[in-house]
Coordinates of C-alpha atoms (C1' of nucleotides) in Angstrom, one line a residue:
Chain S
X26 CA 5.6 -5.1 -0.2
X27 CA 4.0 -2.3 1.4
X28 CA 1.0 -2.4 3.5
X29 CA 1.1 -0.5 6.8
X30 CA 2.9 -3.2 8.7
X31 CA 5.7 -3.4 6.1
X32 CA 6.0 0.4 5.9
X33 CA 6.2 0.4 9.7
X34 CA 8.8 -2.4 9.6
X35 CA 10.8 -0.4 7.1
X36 CA 10.6 2.7 9.3
X37 CA 11.8 0.8 12.3
X38 CA 14.6 -0.7 10.4
X39 CA 15.8 2.5 8.9
X40 CA 15.5 4.8 11.9
X41 CA 18.7 3.7 13.6
X42 CA 20.6 4.0 10.4
X43 CA 19.6 7.6 10.1
X44 CA 20.3 8.6 13.7
X45 CA 22.9 11.4 13.8
X46 CA 23.6 11.2 10.1
X47 CA 23.9 13.8 7.5
X48 CA 22.7 13.3 3.9
X49 CA 25.6 13.6 1.5
X50 CA 23.4 13.7 -1.6
X51 CA 20.7 12.0 -3.5
X52 CA 20.4 10.4 -6.9
X53 CA 17.3 10.5 -9.0
X54 CA 17.4 8.0 -11.9
X55 CA 13.8 8.1 -12.9
X56 CA 11.5 11.1 -12.1
X57 CA 8.4 9.4 -13.4
X58 CA 6.7 8.2 -10.3
X59 CA 3.0 8.7 -9.4
X60 CA 4.0 12.4 -9.3
X61 CA 7.3 13.6 -10.8
X62 CA 10.2 13.7 -8.4
X63 CA 10.7 17.4 -7.9
X64 CA 13.6 19.0 -9.8
X65 CA 16.4 20.2 -7.5
X66 CA 15.6 17.6 -4.8
X67 CA 19.1 16.2 -4.7
X68 CA 20.6 19.7 -4.2
X69 CA 18.0 20.4 -1.5
X70 CA 18.9 17.2 0.4
X71 CA 22.7 17.5 0.2
X72 CA 24.0 18.5 3.6
X73 CA 20.6 17.9 5.4
X74 CA 20.4 16.3 8.7
X75 CA 17.6 13.8 9.4
X76 CA 16.0 14.4 12.8
X77 CA 13.4 11.7 12.7
X78 CA 11.7 9.2 10.5
X79 CA 7.9 9.1 11.0
X80 CA 5.0 7.3 9.4
X81 CA 1.5 8.5 8.5
X82 CA -0.6 5.8 7.0
X83 CA 1.6 4.2 4.4
X84 CA 3.7 7.4 4.0
X85 CA 7.2 7.7 5.3
X86 CA 8.2 11.2 6.5
X87 CA 11.9 12.0 6.8
X88 CA 12.1 15.0 9.0
X89 CA 15.0 17.0 7.7
X90 CA 16.9 20.2 8.4
X91 CA 18.6 21.4 5.3
X92 CA 22.1 23.0 5.1
X93 CA 20.6 26.4 5.3
X94 CA 18.8 25.4 8.5
X95 CA 15.3 25.2 7.0
X96 CA 13.0 22.4 8.1
X97 CA 11.4 20.2 5.5
X98 CA 10.1 16.7 4.9
X99 CA 11.2 14.1 2.4
X100 CA 8.0 12.2 1.7
X101 CA 8.2 8.6 0.4
X102 CA 5.3 6.3 -0.5
X103 CA 6.0 2.8 -1.8
X104 CA 2.9 2.3 -3.9
X105 CA 2.2 -1.2 -4.9
X106 CA 5.7 -2.5 -5.7
X107 CA 8.1 -0.1 -3.9
X108 CA 10.8 -1.2 -1.4
X109 CA 13.6 0.6 0.4
X110 CA 16.9 -1.2 0.5
X111 CA 19.9 -0.4 2.5
X112 CA 23.1 -0.8 0.4
X113 CA 26.7 0.4 0.2
X114 CA 27.4 3.3 -2.1
X115 CA 29.3 1.1 -4.5
X116 CA 26.5 -1.3 -5.0
X117 CA 25.5 -0.9 -8.7
X118 CA 21.9 0.1 -9.2
X119 CA 19.6 -2.4 -10.8
X120 CA 16.6 -1.9 -13.1
X121 CA 13.9 0.1 -11.3
X122 CA 16.2 1.5 -8.7
X123 CA 14.9 5.0 -9.1
X124 CA 16.1 6.9 -6.1
X125 CA 19.1 6.9 -3.7
X126 CA 19.5 8.7 -0.5
X127 CA 23.3 8.8 0.2
X128 CA 24.6 9.3 3.7
X129 CA 27.9 10.6 5.0
X130 CA 29.0 7.1 6.1
X131 CA 28.7 5.6 2.7
X132 CA 25.4 3.9 3.3
X133 CA 22.6 4.3 0.9
X134 CA 18.8 4.0 1.2
X135 CA 17.7 2.9 -2.3
X136 CA 14.1 2.9 -3.6
X137 CA 13.2 0.2 -6.0
X138 CA 9.7 0.4 -7.5
X139 CA 9.0 -1.5 -10.8
X140 CA 5.5 -0.2 -11.2
X141 CA 6.3 3.4 -10.2
X142 CA 3.1 4.0 -8.2
X143 CA 5.3 5.2 -5.5
X144 CA 6.1 8.8 -4.5
X145 CA 9.1 10.9 -3.6
X146 CA 8.3 14.5 -2.7
X147 CA 9.7 17.4 -0.7
X148 CA 7.3 19.1 1.6
X149 CA 7.9 22.5 3.1
X150 CA 6.5 23.6 6.4
X151 CA 4.0 21.4 8.3
X152 CA 3.9 18.1 6.4
X153 CA 0.6 17.1 7.8
X154 CA -0.9 20.2 6.2
X155 CA 0.0 18.9 2.8
X156 CA -3.1 17.8 0.7
X157 CA -1.8 14.2 0.5
X158 CA -1.7 13.9 4.3
X159 CA -4.2 16.4 5.6
X160 CA -7.3 14.4 4.8
X161 CA -6.1 11.0 5.9
X162 CA -8.2 9.4 8.6
X163 CA -7.1 8.3 12.0
X164 CA -4.0 6.1 12.6
X165 CA -5.4 2.6 13.4
X166 CA -2.8 1.9 16.0
X167 CA -3.3 5.0 18.1
X168 CA -6.1 6.0 20.4
X169 CA -7.5 8.1 17.6
X170 CA -9.2 5.0 16.2
X171 CA -11.8 2.8 17.8
X172 CA -15.3 1.5 17.3
X173 CA -16.9 4.8 18.1
X174 CA -14.9 6.5 15.3
X175 CA -15.6 3.7 12.9
X176 CA -19.3 3.7 13.7
X177 CA -19.6 7.4 13.2
X178 CA -17.6 7.3 9.9
X179 CA -19.8 4.5 8.4
X180 CA -23.2 5.9 9.2
X181 CA -23.5 7.7 5.8
X182 CA -21.9 5.0 3.8
X183 CA -24.0 2.5 1.9
X184 CA -20.9 1.0 0.2
X185 CA -19.6 -2.4 1.2
X186 CA -17.8 -2.4 4.5
X187 CA -14.6 -3.7 3.0
X188 CA -14.4 -0.8 0.6
X189 CA -15.1 1.7 3.4
X190 CA -12.3 0.4 5.7
X191 CA -9.9 0.6 2.7
X192 CA -10.8 4.2 2.3
X193 CA -7.8 6.1 3.7
X194 CA -10.1 9.0 4.7
X195 CA -11.9 6.6 7.1
X196 CA -8.9 4.9 8.6
X197 CA -5.3 5.2 7.5
X198 CA -3.3 2.3 6.1
X199 CA -5.7 -0.6 5.8
X200 CA -4.9 -2.3 2.5
X201 CA -6.5 -5.2 0.7
X202 CA -4.9 -8.0 2.7
X203 CA -5.6 -6.6 6.1
X204 CA -9.1 -5.6 5.2
X205 CA -9.9 -9.2 4.3
X206 CA -8.2 -10.5 7.4
X207 CA -9.8 -8.1 9.8
X208 CA -13.3 -8.8 8.4
X209 CA -12.8 -12.5 8.9
X210 CA -11.6 -12.1 12.4
X211 CA -14.6 -9.8 13.2
X212 CA -17.0 -12.3 11.5
X213 CA -18.4 -9.7 9.1
X214 CA -19.4 -10.4 5.5
X215 CA -17.3 -8.0 3.4
X216 CA -20.3 -7.1 1.2
X217 CA -22.3 -5.7 4.2
X218 CA -23.4 -2.1 3.6
X219 CA -21.2 -0.1 6.0
X220 CA -24.1 1.8 7.5
X221 CA -25.9 -1.4 8.5
X222 CA -23.1 -2.5 10.8
X223 CA -24.1 -2.2 14.5
X224 CA -22.1 -0.3 17.1
X225 CA -21.0 -3.5 18.7
X226 CA -19.7 -5.0 15.4
X227 CA -17.9 -1.7 14.7
X228 CA -16.2 -2.2 18.1
X229 CA -15.2 -5.7 17.0
X230 CA -14.0 -4.6 13.6
X231 CA -11.9 -1.7 14.9
X232 CA -10.4 -4.0 17.4
X233 CA -9.5 -6.7 14.8
X234 CA -8.1 -4.1 12.4
X235 CA -5.7 -3.0 15.2
X236 CA -5.0 -6.6 16.2
X237 CA -4.1 -7.8 12.8
X238 CA -1.9 -4.8 12.0
X239 CA -0.1 -5.1 15.3
X240 CA 0.5 -8.8 14.9
X241 CA 1.8 -8.3 11.3
X242 CA 4.2 -5.6 12.5
X243 CA 5.4 -8.0 15.2
X244 CA 6.0 -10.7 12.6
X245 CA 7.9 -8.3 10.3
X246 CA 9.8 -7.0 13.2
X247 CA 11.2 -10.4 13.9
X248 CA 13.5 -10.1 10.8
X249 CA 14.0 -6.4 10.5
X250 CA 17.6 -6.5 9.5
X251 CA 16.9 -8.8 6.6
X252 CA 14.1 -6.7 5.3
X253 CA 15.9 -3.5 5.2
X254 CA 19.1 -5.2 4.2
X255 CA 19.4 -6.7 0.8
X256 CA 17.4 -9.9 1.1
X257 CA 14.1 -8.3 0.4
X258 CA 10.9 -9.1 2.3
X259 CA 11.7 -11.1 5.4
X260 CA 8.5 -10.7 7.5
X261 CA 6.7 -13.9 8.0
X262 CA 3.1 -12.8 8.6
X263 CA 2.0 -14.2 5.2
X264 CA 2.0 -17.6 7.0
X265 CA -0.7 -16.3 9.3
X266 CA -3.2 -15.3 6.6
X267 CA -6.6 -16.9 7.5
X268 CA -8.5 -16.0 4.3
X269 CA -6.4 -13.9 1.9
X270 CA -5.1 -16.1 -0.9
X271 CA -6.9 -19.1 0.5
X272 CA -9.9 -19.4 -1.7
X273 CA -10.9 -23.0 -2.2
X274 CA -9.2 -24.1 1.0
X275 CA -11.1 -25.0 4.2
X276 CA -11.7 -22.3 6.8
X277 CA -9.3 -22.7 9.7
X278 CA -12.2 -22.1 12.1
X279 CA -15.1 -24.0 10.7
X280 CA -13.9 -26.0 7.7
X281 CA -16.2 -24.4 5.1
X282 CA -14.6 -23.6 1.8
X283 CA -13.2 -20.1 1.6
X284 CA -14.7 -18.1 -1.3
X285 CA -13.4 -15.3 -3.5
X286 CA -15.1 -12.5 -5.3
X287 CA -14.2 -9.1 -6.7
X288 CA -15.0 -5.8 -5.0
X289 CA -13.8 -2.7 -6.9
X290 CA -11.5 -4.9 -9.0
X291 CA -9.8 -6.2 -5.8
X292 CA -9.8 -9.8 -4.6
X293 CA -12.0 -10.4 -1.6
X294 CA -11.6 -13.7 0.3
X295 CA -14.1 -14.7 3.0
X296 CA -15.6 -17.6 4.9
X297 CA -19.3 -17.9 3.9
X298 CA -20.1 -19.6 7.3
X299 CA -18.1 -17.5 9.8
X300 CA -18.8 -14.1 8.2
X301 CA -22.3 -12.7 8.5
X302 CA -24.1 -9.7 7.2
Chain I
dC1 C1' -21.2 14.2 -0.3
dC2 C1' -21.2 9.6 -2.3
dG3 C1' -20.2 5.6 -5.5
dA4 C1' -18.5 3.6 -9.7
dC5 C1' -14.8 3.4 -12.7
dA6 C1' -10.5 4.5 -15.2
dA7 C1' -5.9 5.6 -14.9
dC8 C1' -1.0 5.3 -13.7
dC9 C1' 3.1 1.0 -14.8
dT10 C1' 5.7 -3.4 -14.9
dG11 C1' 6.3 -8.2 -13.8
dT12 C1' 4.6 -12.8 -13.3
dG13 C1' 2.2 -16.9 -14.0
dA14 C1' -1.5 -19.6 -16.1
dG15 C1' -3.4 -21.4 -20.2
dC16 C1' -3.3 -22.3 -25.0
Chain Q
dT13 C1' 9.0 -21.7 -26.5
dG14 C1' 6.1 -17.9 -27.1
dC15 C1' 1.9 -15.4 -27.1
dT16 C1' -2.1 -13.3 -24.6
dC17 C1' -4.6 -12.4 -20.7
dA18 C1' -5.6 -11.6 -15.9
dC19 C1' -3.9 -10.1 -11.9
dA20 C1' -0.8 -8.0 -8.2
dG21 C1' 0.2 -5.5 -1.3
dG22 C1' -2.2 1.7 -3.8
dT23 C1' -4.1 6.1 -4.6
dT24 C1' -6.2 9.9 -7.3
dG25 C1' -9.2 12.1 -10.5
dT26 C1' -13.4 12.3 -13.0
dC27 C1' -18.1 11.9 -13.8
dG28 C1' -23.0 11.2 -12.8

DNA sequence: CCGACAACCTGTGAGC
DNA sequence: TGCTCACAGGTTGTCG
């Protein structure tokens, strides 16, 4: 399931499949995603070459050149329950298989998304200028993001730090799990008002956000083929969660009992002893 | 600008 | 076994 590390894992798994390939066609079985899948998308994609597969936050960007030599971007977001599977053209679609990208070698990238919070769009021109992407914050794994950036972005925010690092306009791609994990690693109470966090602790938090995301990508990367193949999620970083899903268990660092509460209707797990305001 | 909250949708597991 | 409820890895829009 799709947090930034899984999206990146998916990207890395699919990129070699796309290299030097032409899209033969596309199949739209259900247009009712977060936004309607645009009419005419399949015709637009037929005959297009994919030059690259990029990622921005949790969005996948297929950089395409259509049959009439126009540049465009197929934008896919996996929402809460979306996955991309690599299958053969003859594989029968199952329930919730809403979209296929069919390649000239008979391989198919298939989107399965039960909850339909995902997105399939066609963007003309500069994709990063599209409203969905233009206001996204810095990529956490590039030099665009560090403690200085985080400190500046949090000065006006009285909301809890966990909510602020999950705000995609502050930093791209930090979801519920990794927000919890990064705050534990940085020793910060998730309820702390963001503006009250010192420069030094912003440094630590930015560093731990980067660390946990990078480690998770490495863990997913160890079983790339399985993930993008047909066996579903094969990353193993879930074994490395230190707080998420561990309420009631002893903290791995200090032994105190991990607690759970709700912030904006999302589960927050934290160690009451290791994490300070 | 900021924060709180509802909305979108289906599947799953717990509890009765 | 079956019902109801809470909850799930995300994002956007609205309202005060």
